Amino acid sequence: MDALGIDIGGSGIKGAPVDVRAGELTAERLRIPTPHPAEPGAVADAVARIVRHFDWTGPVGVTFPGVVVDGVVRTAVNLKGSWAGVHAGELFGGATVLNDADAAGMAEMTYGKGQGQPGVVLMLTFGTGIGSALFADGVLVPNTELGHLQLHGTDAEHRASDRAREEHGLGWHKWAERVEEYLRHVEMLFTPSLIVIGGGVSKKADKFLPHISLDTPVVPAALLNQAGIIGAARAAAQAGAHAG
Ligand code: BGC
């Protein structure tokens, strides 16, 4: 079955149709810059543009960079719009909406590095913020917000996200030190058997992963930055199957 996956990020909104059985994009993705300010109406217009671009009438899944419970947004710290309480599922035309890292993690567990991994697996995405998806024997604990763990008196994502790397003018090695410190903290709290690194930086893993040493294996996401799109599409296809 095919579904359209749309990934809302702090800088871009990206979408593509996905073959959900294979976990692969079936057409080149479309990227629209995230509107500023990223108010619900403007973001909904961008989502609608992507749906129109692909002439899509099937299931649509959308990732959101904040806490989403039953389609309703609780927080969106990196979007800067008035999102709390917005029913994103309705706003996006009946789409299935879920947290971005949860979507990426589900994709990675189904088609990528997490396949068949028992025990505690943690996917962490490094982009505008730090997103987290926590799995126990393949089952997701939704909406963990581990990017907001406090380190040195501030949110971890303010020090160790990819945006922090750029804004603080850090070289890869310096940034990797911050990421390692963060990963050690998370490792201490959860004792995962595997940590998967996703988000925009996953395609540059060779620049920073060699500088990170941890007891837990740390691997880049197999689906790279497409994990969100693929995970969103998968969630939509599953929701459709349950409804039908
Ligand atoms: C948000 C998370 C999100 C992450 C990555 C954090 O600031 O609170 O919900 O998953 O950024 O976008």
mmCIF file of C-alpha atoms and ligand atoms in Angstrom:
data_model
loop_
_atom_site.group_PDB
_atom_site.id
_atom_site.type_symbol
_atom_site.label_atom_id
_atom_site.label_comp_id
_atom_site.label_asym_id
_atom_site.label_seq_id
_atom_site.Cartn_x
_atom_site.Cartn_y
_atom_site.Cartn_z
ATOM 1 C CA MET A 1 0.000 0.000 0.000
ATOM 2 C CA ASP A 2 1.132 3.557 -0.672
ATOM 3 C CA ALA A 3 0.679 6.549 1.608
ATOM 4 C CA LEU A 4 1.910 10.126 1.459
ATOM 5 C CA GLY A 5 4.418 11.049 4.175
ATOM 6 C CA ILE A 6 5.014 14.672 5.176
ATOM 7 C CA ASP A 7 7.716 15.741 7.635
ATOM 8 C CA ILE A 8 7.343 19.170 9.260
ATOM 9 C CA GLY A 9 10.695 20.502 10.397
ATOM 10 C CA GLY A 10 11.965 23.785 11.752
ATOM 11 C CA SER A 11 13.432 24.792 8.379
ATOM 12 C CA GLY A 12 11.647 22.677 5.783
ATOM 13 C CA ILE A 13 8.416 20.770 5.170
ATOM 14 C CA LYS A 14 9.143 17.713 3.037
ATOM 15 C CA GLY A 15 6.806 15.184 1.506
ATOM 16 C CA ALA A 16 6.781 12.189 -0.799
ATOM 17 C CA PRO A 17 4.640 9.156 -1.573
ATOM 18 C CA VAL A 18 5.940 6.004 0.089
ATOM 19 C CA ASP A 19 5.606 2.325 -0.702
ATOM 20 C CA VAL A 20 4.830 1.280 2.845
ATOM 21 C CA ARG A 21 5.599 -2.383 2.299
ATOM 22 C CA ALA A 22 9.132 -1.649 1.116
ATOM 23 C CA GLY A 23 9.650 1.497 3.189
ATOM 24 C CA GLU A 24 10.794 3.435 0.119
ATOM 25 C CA LEU A 25 9.905 6.730 -1.527
ATOM 26 C CA THR A 26 8.188 6.185 -4.873
ATOM 27 C CA ALA A 27 8.744 9.713 -6.216
ATOM 28 C CA GLU A 28 11.183 12.548 -5.665
ATOM 29 C CA ARG A 29 10.291 14.422 -2.491
ATOM 30 C CA LEU A 30 9.035 17.997 -2.503
ATOM 31 C CA ARG A 31 10.534 20.439 0.026
ATOM 32 C CA ILE A 32 8.928 23.743 0.950
ATOM 33 C CA PRO A 33 10.674 26.137 3.370
ATOM 34 C CA THR A 34 8.840 26.249 6.708
ATOM 35 C CA PRO A 35 6.839 29.503 6.792
ATOM 36 C CA HIS A 36 7.894 32.144 9.320
ATOM 37 C CA PRO A 37 6.119 32.616 11.589
ATOM 38 C CA ALA A 38 5.085 28.972 11.523
ATOM 39 C CA GLU A 39 1.480 29.592 12.509
ATOM 40 C CA PRO A 40 -1.020 26.747 12.057
ATOM 41 C CA GLY A 41 -2.741 28.267 9.003
ATOM 42 C CA ALA A 42 0.515 28.863 7.101
ATOM 43 C CA VAL A 43 1.826 25.385 7.898
ATOM 44 C CA ALA A 44 -1.513 23.834 6.874
ATOM 45 C CA ASP A 45 -1.230 25.668 3.523
ATOM 46 C CA ALA A 46 2.233 24.165 2.976
ATOM 47 C CA VAL A 47 0.951 20.684 3.833
ATOM 48 C CA ALA A 48 -1.982 21.162 1.420
ATOM 49 C CA ARG A 49 0.434 22.279 -1.321
ATOM 50 C CA ILE A 50 2.383 19.043 -0.962
ATOM 51 C CA VAL A 51 -0.813 16.960 -1.090
ATOM 52 C CA ARG A 52 -1.868 18.828 -4.281
ATOM 53 C CA HIS A 53 1.594 18.530 -5.843
ATOM 54 C CA PHE A 54 1.310 14.743 -5.762
ATOM 55 C CA ASP A 55 -2.446 14.784 -6.626
ATOM 56 C CA TRP A 56 -2.828 12.646 -3.536
ATOM 57 C CA THR A 57 -6.166 11.155 -2.487
ATOM 58 C CA GLY A 58 -4.979 8.234 -0.305
ATOM 59 C CA PRO A 59 -3.843 8.188 3.339
ATOM 60 C CA VAL A 60 -1.637 11.074 4.527
ATOM 61 C CA GLY A 61 0.704 10.958 7.527
ATOM 62 C CA VAL A 62 2.310 14.086 8.956
ATOM 63 C CA THR A 63 5.122 14.373 11.487
ATOM 64 C CA PHE A 64 5.110 17.263 13.910
ATOM 65 C CA PRO A 65 8.098 18.636 15.867
ATOM 66 C CA GLY A 66 6.344 18.578 19.237
ATOM 67 C CA VAL A 67 4.154 16.519 21.535
ATOM 68 C CA VAL A 68 1.021 15.194 19.793
ATOM 69 C CA VAL A 69 -1.626 13.140 21.591
ATOM 70 C CA ASP A 70 -4.519 11.708 19.543
ATOM 71 C CA GLY A 71 -3.887 14.279 16.805
ATOM 72 C CA VAL A 72 -3.899 17.222 19.235
ATOM 73 C CA VAL A 73 -0.740 19.306 19.667
ATOM 74 C CA ARG A 74 0.458 19.896 23.225
ATOM 75 C CA THR A 75 3.808 21.631 22.566
ATOM 76 C CA ALA A 76 5.814 22.935 19.608
ATOM 77 C CA VAL A 77 8.819 24.725 21.069
ATOM 78 C CA ASN A 78 10.699 25.055 17.783
ATOM 79 C CA LEU A 79 7.819 26.212 15.597
ATOM 80 C CA LYS A 80 7.094 29.453 17.436
ATOM 81 C CA GLY A 81 3.418 29.485 16.436
ATOM 82 C CA SER A 82 0.250 29.219 18.543
ATOM 83 C CA TRP A 83 -0.080 25.478 18.417
ATOM 84 C CA ALA A 84 -1.071 24.306 21.902
ATOM 85 C CA GLY A 85 -4.491 22.634 21.733
ATOM 86 C CA VAL A 86 -4.684 22.693 17.917
ATOM 87 C CA HIS A 87 -6.200 19.530 16.437
ATOM 88 C CA ALA A 88 -3.499 19.000 13.833
ATOM 89 C CA GLY A 89 -5.219 15.934 12.385
ATOM 90 C CA GLU A 90 -8.249 18.040 11.459
ATOM 91 C CA LEU A 91 -6.138 21.048 10.429
ATOM 92 C CA PHE A 92 -4.223 18.858 7.972
ATOM 93 C CA GLY A 93 -7.379 17.516 6.337
ATOM 94 C CA GLY A 94 -7.830 14.326 8.349
ATOM 95 C CA ALA A 95 -4.167 13.256 8.265
ATOM 96 C CA THR A 96 -2.572 10.973 10.859
ATOM 97 C CA VAL A 97 -0.259 13.229 12.890
ATOM 98 C CA LEU A 98 2.503 12.084 15.218
ATOM 99 C CA ASN A 99 5.712 13.349 16.790
ATOM 100 C CA ASP A 100 8.578 13.604 14.283
ATOM 101 C CA ALA A 101 11.112 11.536 16.206
ATOM 102 C CA ASP A 102 8.497 8.866 16.981
ATOM 103 C CA ALA A 103 7.748 8.605 13.249
ATOM 104 C CA ALA A 104 11.435 8.391 12.358
ATOM 105 C CA GLY A 105 12.002 5.815 15.075
ATOM 106 C CA MET A 106 9.103 3.642 13.912
ATOM 107 C CA ALA A 107 10.509 3.710 10.378
ATOM 108 C CA GLU A 108 13.979 2.794 11.600
ATOM 109 C CA MET A 109 12.590 -0.068 13.737
ATOM 110 C CA THR A 110 10.572 -1.402 10.784
ATOM 111 C CA TYR A 111 12.935 -0.965 7.830
ATOM 112 C CA GLY A 112 16.278 0.211 9.228
ATOM 113 C CA LYS A 113 18.801 -0.361 11.971
ATOM 114 C CA GLY A 114 16.268 -1.235 14.654
ATOM 115 C CA GLN A 115 14.795 -4.229 12.788
ATOM 116 C CA GLY A 116 14.490 -7.198 15.103
ATOM 117 C CA GLN A 117 16.332 -5.387 17.917
ATOM 118 C CA PRO A 118 15.050 -6.586 21.297
ATOM 119 C CA GLY A 119 15.296 -4.652 24.547
ATOM 120 C CA VAL A 120 15.559 -0.892 24.867
ATOM 121 C CA VAL A 121 16.370 0.956 21.645
ATOM 122 C CA LEU A 122 16.625 4.715 21.484
ATOM 123 C CA MET A 123 16.419 6.799 18.330
ATOM 124 C CA LEU A 124 17.683 10.369 18.709
ATOM 125 C CA THR A 125 17.300 12.911 15.911
ATOM 126 C CA PHE A 126 19.585 15.930 15.720
ATOM 127 C CA GLY A 127 18.212 18.871 13.765
ATOM 128 C CA THR A 128 16.631 22.133 14.862
ATOM 129 C CA GLY A 129 16.003 20.392 18.190
ATOM 130 C CA ILE A 130 16.787 16.942 19.555
ATOM 131 C CA GLY A 131 13.963 14.439 19.157
ATOM 132 C CA SER A 132 13.705 11.061 20.864
ATOM 133 C CA ALA A 133 11.872 7.790 20.294
ATOM 134 C CA LEU A 134 12.115 5.093 22.942
ATOM 135 C CA PHE A 135 11.328 1.435 22.203
ATOM 136 C CA ALA A 136 11.026 -1.543 24.511
ATOM 137 C CA ASP A 137 11.057 -4.812 22.545
ATOM 138 C CA GLY A 138 9.922 -2.895 19.462
ATOM 139 C CA VAL A 139 7.032 -1.120 21.225
ATOM 140 C CA LEU A 140 7.149 2.687 21.172
ATOM 141 C CA VAL A 141 6.768 4.784 24.323
ATOM 142 C CA PRO A 142 5.352 7.846 22.532
ATOM 143 C CA ASN A 143 6.241 11.485 23.100
ATOM 144 C CA THR A 144 9.397 11.095 25.154
ATOM 145 C CA GLU A 145 11.027 14.528 25.077
ATOM 146 C CA LEU A 146 14.642 13.686 25.824
ATOM 147 C CA GLY A 147 15.947 16.724 23.946
ATOM 148 C CA HIS A 148 14.735 18.741 26.916
ATOM 149 C CA LEU A 149 16.795 16.931 29.533
ATOM 150 C CA GLN A 150 18.729 19.521 31.512
ATOM 151 C CA LEU A 151 22.498 19.632 31.019
ATOM 152 C CA HIS A 152 24.610 22.472 32.410
ATOM 153 C CA GLY A 153 21.441 24.282 33.440
ATOM 154 C CA THR A 154 19.850 24.349 30.004
ATOM 155 C CA ASP A 155 17.900 22.110 27.615
ATOM 156 C CA ALA A 156 20.251 19.559 26.075
ATOM 157 C CA GLU A 157 19.036 20.565 22.616
ATOM 158 C CA HIS A 158 20.240 24.127 23.179
ATOM 159 C CA ARG A 159 23.797 22.749 23.446
ATOM 160 C CA ALA A 160 23.862 19.669 21.275
ATOM 161 C CA SER A 161 21.317 19.965 18.437
ATOM 162 C CA ASP A 162 22.549 20.496 14.893
ATOM 163 C CA ARG A 163 21.224 24.047 15.086
ATOM 164 C CA ALA A 164 23.378 24.627 18.215
ATOM 165 C CA ARG A 165 26.392 23.370 16.229
ATOM 166 C CA GLU A 166 25.725 25.972 13.564
ATOM 167 C CA GLU A 167 24.717 28.819 15.863
ATOM 168 C CA HIS A 168 27.672 28.308 18.201
ATOM 169 C CA GLY A 169 30.073 27.922 15.271
ATOM 170 C CA LEU A 170 31.290 24.525 16.507
ATOM 171 C CA GLY A 171 33.550 22.253 14.467
ATOM 172 C CA TRP A 172 32.445 18.615 14.204
ATOM 173 C CA HIS A 173 34.896 17.473 16.878
ATOM 174 C CA LYS A 174 33.779 20.087 19.437
ATOM 175 C CA TRP A 175 30.148 19.379 18.698
ATOM 176 C CA ALA A 176 30.768 15.620 19.006
ATOM 177 C CA GLU A 177 32.062 16.220 22.552
ATOM 178 C CA ARG A 178 28.749 17.811 23.472
ATOM 179 C CA VAL A 179 26.785 15.037 21.787
ATOM 180 C CA GLU A 180 28.850 12.405 23.590
ATOM 181 C CA GLU A 181 28.200 14.044 26.948
ATOM 182 C CA TYR A 182 24.484 14.074 26.183
ATOM 183 C CA LEU A 183 24.497 10.451 25.007
ATOM 184 C CA ARG A 184 26.320 9.367 28.159
ATOM 185 C CA HIS A 185 23.629 11.014 30.238
ATOM 186 C CA VAL A 186 20.875 9.269 28.297
ATOM 187 C CA GLU A 187 22.791 5.989 28.471
ATOM 188 C CA MET A 188 23.017 6.322 32.247
ATOM 189 C CA LEU A 189 19.265 6.903 32.502
ATOM 190 C CA PHE A 190 17.996 4.178 30.138
ATOM 191 C CA THR A 191 20.761 1.579 29.557
ATOM 192 C CA PRO A 192 19.711 1.073 25.925
ATOM 193 C CA SER A 193 21.118 -1.793 23.875
ATOM 194 C CA LEU A 194 21.316 0.416 20.767
ATOM 195 C CA ILE A 195 21.236 4.146 19.998
ATOM 196 C CA VAL A 196 20.282 5.194 16.452
ATOM 197 C CA ILE A 197 21.212 8.713 15.349
ATOM 198 C CA GLY A 198 18.815 10.350 12.884
ATOM 199 C CA GLY A 199 17.928 13.774 11.537
ATOM 200 C CA GLY A 200 19.784 15.923 9.066
ATOM 201 C CA VAL A 201 23.194 15.091 10.545
ATOM 202 C CA SER A 202 22.826 11.346 10.031
ATOM 203 C CA LYS A 203 24.184 11.646 6.478
ATOM 204 C CA LYS A 204 27.343 13.284 7.877
ATOM 205 C CA ALA A 205 27.857 10.597 10.529
ATOM 206 C CA ASP A 206 31.445 9.991 9.376
ATOM 207 C CA LYS A 207 32.316 13.529 10.519
ATOM 208 C CA PHE A 208 31.277 13.117 14.152
ATOM 209 C CA LEU A 209 30.560 9.490 15.087
ATOM 210 C CA PRO A 210 34.263 8.526 15.070
ATOM 211 C CA HIS A 211 34.761 11.107 17.858
ATOM 212 C CA ILE A 212 32.077 9.535 20.040
ATOM 213 C CA SER A 213 32.824 6.618 22.299
ATOM 214 C CA LEU A 214 30.163 5.020 24.443
ATOM 215 C CA ASP A 215 29.541 1.568 25.938
ATOM 216 C CA THR A 216 26.296 1.363 23.941
ATOM 217 C CA PRO A 217 26.588 0.870 20.159
ATOM 218 C CA VAL A 218 25.743 4.133 18.349
ATOM 219 C CA VAL A 219 24.801 3.863 14.664
ATOM 220 C CA PRO A 220 23.503 6.317 12.046
ATOM 221 C CA ALA A 221 19.931 5.801 10.830
ATOM 222 C CA ALA A 222 19.763 3.601 7.732
ATOM 223 C CA LEU A 223 16.965 5.749 6.306
ATOM 224 C CA LEU A 224 18.934 8.949 6.982
ATOM 225 C CA ASN A 225 16.757 12.016 6.900
ATOM 226 C CA GLN A 226 13.921 10.220 5.088
ATOM 227 C CA ALA A 227 12.945 8.287 8.195
ATOM 228 C CA GLY A 228 10.335 10.913 9.156
ATOM 229 C CA ILE A 229 8.559 10.828 5.776
ATOM 230 C CA ILE A 230 8.584 7.036 5.720
ATOM 231 C CA GLY A 231 7.418 6.733 9.338
ATOM 232 C CA ALA A 232 4.596 9.215 8.759
ATOM 233 C CA ALA A 233 3.393 7.299 5.708
ATOM 234 C CA ARG A 234 3.545 4.024 7.591
ATOM 235 C CA ALA A 235 1.490 5.441 10.478
ATOM 236 C CA ALA A 236 -1.126 6.726 8.017
ATOM 237 C CA ALA A 237 -1.350 3.393 6.217
ATOM 238 C CA GLN A 238 -1.796 1.610 9.548
ATOM 239 C CA ALA A 239 -4.450 4.053 10.737
ATOM 240 C CA GLY A 240 -6.287 3.533 7.424
ATOM 241 C CA ALA A 241 -6.090 -0.224 7.821
ATOM 242 C CA HIS A 242 -7.495 -0.016 11.367
ATOM 243 C CA ALA A 243 -10.320 2.290 10.309
ATOM 244 C CA GLY A 244 -11.242 0.174 7.315
HETATM 245 C C1 BGC B 1 10.512 18.878 20.508
HETATM 246 C C2 BGC B 1 10.256 17.425 20.189
HETATM 247 C C3 BGC B 1 10.762 17.131 18.796
HETATM 248 C C4 BGC B 1 12.212 17.552 18.639
HETATM 249 C C5 BGC B 1 12.728 17.365 17.230
HETATM 250 C C6 BGC B 1 11.984 19.169 20.345
HETATM 251 O O1 BGC B 1 12.237 20.505 20.645
HETATM 252 O O2 BGC B 1 10.112 19.188 21.831
HETATM 253 O O3 BGC B 1 8.899 17.120 20.296
HETATM 254 O O4 BGC B 1 10.626 15.764 18.536
HETATM 255 O O5 BGC B 1 12.381 18.903 19.001
HETATM 256 O O6 BGC B 1 12.017 18.121 16.327
#
